[in-house]
Amino acid sequence: MDLPTFWFLLIAVLFTGYFILEGFDFGVGILLPVLGRDDRERRVLINTIGPVWDGNEVWLITAAGALFAAFPAWYASLFSGFYLPMLLVLLALIFRGVAFEYRHKRSEAGWRARWDLAIFLGSLIPAMLWGVVLGNLLRGVPLDARGDYTGGPLDLLNPYALLGGATTTALFVTHGAVFLALKTTGEIRTRAGRLAVRAGTATAALTAAFLAVSLSIRHTPAAVGLAVAAALALAGMLAATRVRREGWAFLGTAAAIGLTVATLFSALFPTVLPSTTDPAGTLTVANAASSPYTLKVMTWVAAFFTPVVLAYQGWTYWVFRKRIGVANIPR
């Protein structure tokens, strides 16, 4: 395997890890006004992701940094063409992070309600827009012969990309509901489990439709196999949720999200950003990569630091593995 292919696979792994980990805390944020019926219950929901949400975002920072260094042409075309949705994602993540920090600073109901809305919108907007980005990444965008984006913001809001946005939102909501059923006790756990079954059924239908359309646009044998595995993972999640095996259900939603993202990257390879107007502008693993020396240095750095980051994040999840409930929240 050459270094450009290795780094394409590593970037795909980083984005997959980001969607799996950030996916459940996006889901929790979206479900905050649905499952949190009073302030103490909403504090329970926030506390389930409190120790890990910022660590989950490290995956996005790492993926973006790796993309910039390993495939500068891909990074430039992607972040310039997708400037508006990327900016909205960034702003949403900023307001969401601020909301987590400031919500508890005052006890007035109005103050907390406004920050709860910020958490909800800061979770919903990225959940939708990441699906739009993934859809356009596979479908392709207008690029000229130099790889410069020539379309407008509305070109990104095509029916397939909007289906992608609905799919990622549904996947994250289901992932979040299953996570809450796994991490909470009492009535919140029961309600989250019931919601996971209802949301999971709709999510399975949306995901199946999105993957079917995706494979009709471009596909490989590996992508077809990954799509089938994603559908089986969702089916397993629904079965596990119905019998309250939350751990297995969480593995099911995590696998479904990971396999869905892997399907898209597998179908895309060796292209990284197709041009829908000028074929000469299509970016590939070969023509978008950095120099061999740059990729070699990056590989040594990644080999040293990746195990350290994974060990630290795994330790964090282990330390905060216990369930929590209303009884753990002081009045």
XYZ file of C-alpha atoms in Angstrom:
331
model
C 0.000 0.000 0.000
C 1.415 3.407 -0.959
C 1.391 6.338 1.462
C -1.400 8.370 -0.242
C -3.718 5.357 -0.006
C -2.690 4.772 3.615
C -3.527 8.355 4.523
C -6.851 8.220 2.700
C -7.721 5.172 4.817
C -6.502 6.859 8.010
C -8.561 10.002 7.311
C -11.588 7.797 6.648
C -10.976 6.072 10.003
C -10.679 9.420 11.789
C -13.945 10.727 10.354
C -15.632 7.408 11.095
C -14.453 7.557 14.706
C -15.652 11.152 14.952
C -19.159 10.325 13.720
C -19.441 7.331 16.044
C -18.288 9.190 19.159
C -19.692 12.641 18.488
C -22.814 11.030 17.080
C -24.160 9.898 20.441
C -23.513 13.223 22.167
C -25.181 15.037 19.254
C -28.093 12.668 19.803
C -28.200 13.432 23.525
C -28.225 17.170 22.779
C -31.083 16.786 20.291
C -33.052 14.696 22.793
C -32.496 17.140 25.660
C -35.959 18.772 25.347
C -37.605 15.420 24.531
C -36.402 13.177 27.355
C -35.573 15.823 29.954
C -38.914 16.685 31.547
C -37.531 18.941 34.273
C -34.248 20.600 35.133
C -32.853 17.677 37.141
C -33.549 15.224 34.304
C -31.942 17.557 31.796
C -28.902 17.773 34.069
C -28.745 13.973 34.078
C -28.731 13.943 30.282
C -25.991 16.574 30.091
C -23.899 14.789 32.718
C -23.888 11.551 30.693
C -21.788 13.272 28.034
C -20.133 15.925 30.217
C -16.806 14.096 30.678
C -16.422 13.032 27.029
C -18.029 15.453 24.566
C -14.965 17.691 24.205
C -12.672 14.675 23.814
C -14.907 13.392 21.032
C -14.330 16.609 19.082
C -10.588 15.924 19.054
C -11.285 13.369 16.331
C -12.623 16.118 14.054
C -9.644 18.393 14.735
C -7.246 15.533 14.023
C -9.094 14.516 10.856
C -9.114 18.090 9.530
C -5.430 18.523 10.357
C -4.527 15.249 8.646
C -6.583 16.228 5.612
C -4.821 19.595 5.397
C -1.349 18.058 5.617
C -1.829 14.878 3.588
C -4.175 16.157 0.841
C -3.878 19.963 0.618
C -5.705 20.160 -2.722
C -8.624 18.129 -1.336
C -8.687 20.266 1.807
C -8.660 23.521 -0.190
C -11.448 22.535 -2.579
C -13.561 20.929 0.139
C -13.384 23.737 2.684
C -13.802 26.498 0.083
C -16.690 24.834 -1.740
C -18.371 23.782 1.496
C -17.541 27.036 3.273
C -21.078 27.921 4.400
C -22.030 24.534 5.900
C -18.597 24.190 7.502
C -18.910 27.667 9.017
C -22.367 26.841 10.375
C -21.016 23.612 11.875
C -18.163 25.512 13.512
C -20.465 28.181 14.958
C -22.902 25.548 16.210
C -20.094 23.649 17.946
C -18.835 26.869 19.558
C -22.256 27.823 20.925
C -22.812 24.246 22.079
C -19.549 24.207 23.999
C -20.289 27.582 25.570
C -23.753 26.342 26.562
C -22.306 23.339 28.398
C -20.040 25.647 30.394
C -22.495 28.466 31.130
C -25.773 26.638 31.712
C -25.079 25.971 35.382
C -23.713 29.436 36.175
C -27.162 30.740 37.153
C -30.232 29.002 38.518
C -32.964 31.046 36.787
C -35.238 28.921 34.616
C -35.064 31.366 31.698
C -31.264 31.398 31.741
C -31.049 27.612 31.625
C -33.795 27.345 28.998
C -31.836 29.595 26.624
C -28.667 27.531 27.026
C -30.685 24.320 26.620
C -31.883 25.700 23.280
C -28.264 26.407 22.335
C -27.327 22.805 23.166
C -30.268 21.523 21.097
C -29.495 23.669 18.039
C -25.743 23.187 18.460
C -26.339 19.437 18.214
C -29.047 19.410 15.521
C -27.336 21.699 13.009
C -24.053 19.737 12.764
C -25.945 16.425 12.746
C -27.856 17.553 9.650
C -25.049 19.378 7.872
C -22.520 16.555 8.180
C -24.930 14.362 6.222
C -25.236 17.077 3.575
C -21.439 17.261 3.348
C -21.069 13.479 3.040
C -23.743 13.322 0.362
C -22.093 16.001 -1.765
C -18.683 14.430 -1.199
C -19.850 11.220 -2.884
C -22.122 12.810 -5.499
C -19.569 15.407 -6.520
C -19.658 19.184 -6.862
C -18.948 21.674 -9.675
C -15.172 22.006 -10.010
C -13.191 23.632 -12.807
C -10.020 22.194 -14.317
C -7.935 23.616 -11.447
C -10.140 21.973 -8.824
C -11.770 25.253 -7.752
C -15.421 25.159 -6.673
C -17.642 26.957 -9.211
C -21.096 26.397 -7.728
C -23.150 28.267 -5.156
C -24.430 27.398 -1.677
C -27.786 26.160 -3.009
C -26.017 23.586 -5.210
C -25.188 21.703 -2.016
C -28.878 21.400 -1.072
C -29.754 18.773 -3.666
C -32.271 16.000 -2.804
C -29.604 13.324 -2.283
C -27.572 15.504 0.094
C -30.719 16.430 2.035
C -31.492 12.712 2.334
C -27.980 12.324 3.730
C -28.679 15.059 6.273
C -31.904 13.377 7.381
C -30.097 10.033 7.638
C -27.219 11.248 9.803
C -29.651 13.112 12.048
C -31.776 9.993 12.498
C -28.712 7.826 13.126
C -27.380 10.219 15.758
C -30.756 10.530 17.501
C -31.056 6.745 17.708
C -27.418 6.460 18.815
C -28.053 9.067 21.514
C -31.229 7.355 22.740
C -29.435 4.015 23.024
C -26.530 5.696 24.815
C -28.924 7.262 27.336
C -30.595 3.899 27.910
C -27.110 2.507 28.590
C -25.931 5.331 30.863
C -28.994 6.255 32.956
C -31.284 4.658 35.506
C -34.961 4.780 36.361
C -37.588 6.487 34.253
C -35.101 8.174 31.927
C -33.632 4.804 30.994
C -37.101 3.396 30.280
C -38.165 6.351 28.133
C -34.859 6.352 26.247
C -35.231 2.640 25.485
C -38.762 3.101 24.146
C -37.656 6.041 22.027
C -34.702 4.073 20.666
C -37.059 1.409 19.313
C -39.333 3.946 17.624
C -36.493 6.067 16.269
C -34.516 2.997 15.244
C -37.287 1.750 12.987
C -37.458 5.058 11.097
C -33.655 5.273 11.047
C -33.332 1.831 9.467
C -35.668 2.861 6.632
C -33.871 6.170 6.033
C -30.430 4.574 6.140
C -31.460 1.829 3.716
C -32.796 4.438 1.272
C -29.683 6.606 1.577
C -27.295 3.690 1.070
C -29.291 2.413 -1.900
C -29.145 5.800 -3.619
C -25.458 6.159 -2.707
C -24.575 2.840 -4.319
C -26.530 3.799 -7.435
C -24.290 6.866 -7.807
C -20.993 5.002 -7.405
C -20.127 1.687 -5.849
C -17.499 -0.994 -5.391
C -17.917 -4.618 -4.229
C -16.498 -3.601 -0.848
C -18.986 -0.728 -0.552
C -21.907 -3.062 -1.248
C -20.699 -5.457 1.446
C -20.277 -2.633 3.947
C -23.786 -1.336 3.204
C -25.287 -4.760 3.845
C -23.341 -4.988 7.109
C -24.691 -1.547 8.149
C -28.266 -2.755 7.581
C -27.604 -5.894 9.642
C -26.114 -3.788 12.440
C -29.293 -1.691 12.606
C -31.415 -4.821 12.699
C -29.296 -6.173 15.535
C -29.626 -2.869 17.390
C -33.420 -3.016 17.202
C -33.473 -6.601 18.454
C -31.127 -5.798 21.352
C -33.073 -2.684 22.326
C -36.374 -4.572 22.514
C -34.899 -6.938 25.125
C -33.100 -4.093 26.965
C -29.590 -5.251 26.115
C -28.341 -1.672 25.914
C -24.668 -2.545 25.574
C -25.263 -4.653 22.474
C -27.686 -2.048 21.128
C -25.044 0.658 21.493
C -22.527 -1.486 19.628
C -25.189 -1.909 16.928
C -25.748 1.810 16.396
C -21.999 2.484 16.562
C -21.394 -0.201 13.942
C -24.224 1.111 11.745
C -22.791 4.633 11.752
C -19.245 3.418 11.190
C -20.237 1.067 8.371
C -22.371 3.746 6.697
C -19.456 6.208 6.649
C -17.104 3.434 5.525
C -19.507 2.603 2.684
C -19.289 6.161 1.379
C -15.482 6.337 1.580
C -15.153 2.902 -0.015
C -17.434 3.888 -2.883
C -15.510 7.156 -3.323
C -11.990 5.661 -3.526
C -9.688 6.366 -5.390
C -11.498 9.652 -6.035
C -11.585 12.125 -3.155
C -13.794 14.860 -4.665
C -15.549 14.249 -7.997
C -16.255 17.133 -10.384
C -19.756 17.197 -11.868
C -18.830 19.723 -14.564
C -15.242 19.290 -15.775
C -13.728 15.792 -15.414
C -10.271 17.377 -15.410
C -11.107 18.975 -12.082
C -11.803 15.683 -10.306
C -9.470 15.188 -7.366
C -8.027 11.755 -6.671
C -5.797 10.183 -4.046
C -2.897 10.514 -6.475
C -3.265 14.114 -7.690
C -4.386 15.659 -4.383
C -1.689 14.194 -2.113
C 1.276 15.936 -0.521
C 4.868 15.026 -1.342
C 6.168 11.572 -0.373
C 8.507 13.140 2.209
C 5.631 14.963 3.923
C 3.543 11.795 4.071
C 6.501 9.811 5.428
C 7.102 12.292 8.277
C 3.362 12.349 9.059
C 3.304 8.569 9.227
C 6.040 8.473 11.881
C 4.307 11.169 13.933
C 0.977 9.343 13.711
C 2.574 6.049 14.703
C 3.877 7.634 17.918
C 0.939 9.801 19.026
C -2.099 7.773 17.934
C -1.736 5.046 20.603
C -1.281 7.740 23.280
C -4.493 9.543 22.302
C -6.461 6.297 22.064
C -5.213 5.131 25.461
C -6.123 8.426 27.120
C -9.610 8.522 25.625
C -10.221 4.880 26.464
C -9.190 5.594 30.067
C -11.660 8.508 30.220
C -14.559 6.324 29.094
C -13.577 3.644 31.612
C -13.436 6.075 34.533
C -16.874 7.534 33.726
C -18.551 4.249 32.807
C -21.153 4.121 35.614
C -24.855 4.834 35.160
C -26.322 8.001 36.643
C -29.858 9.069 37.511
C -31.892 11.782 39.142
C -30.776 10.541 42.567
C -27.216 11.573 41.678
C -28.238 15.172 40.957
C -28.539 17.514 43.969
C -31.609 19.701 44.129
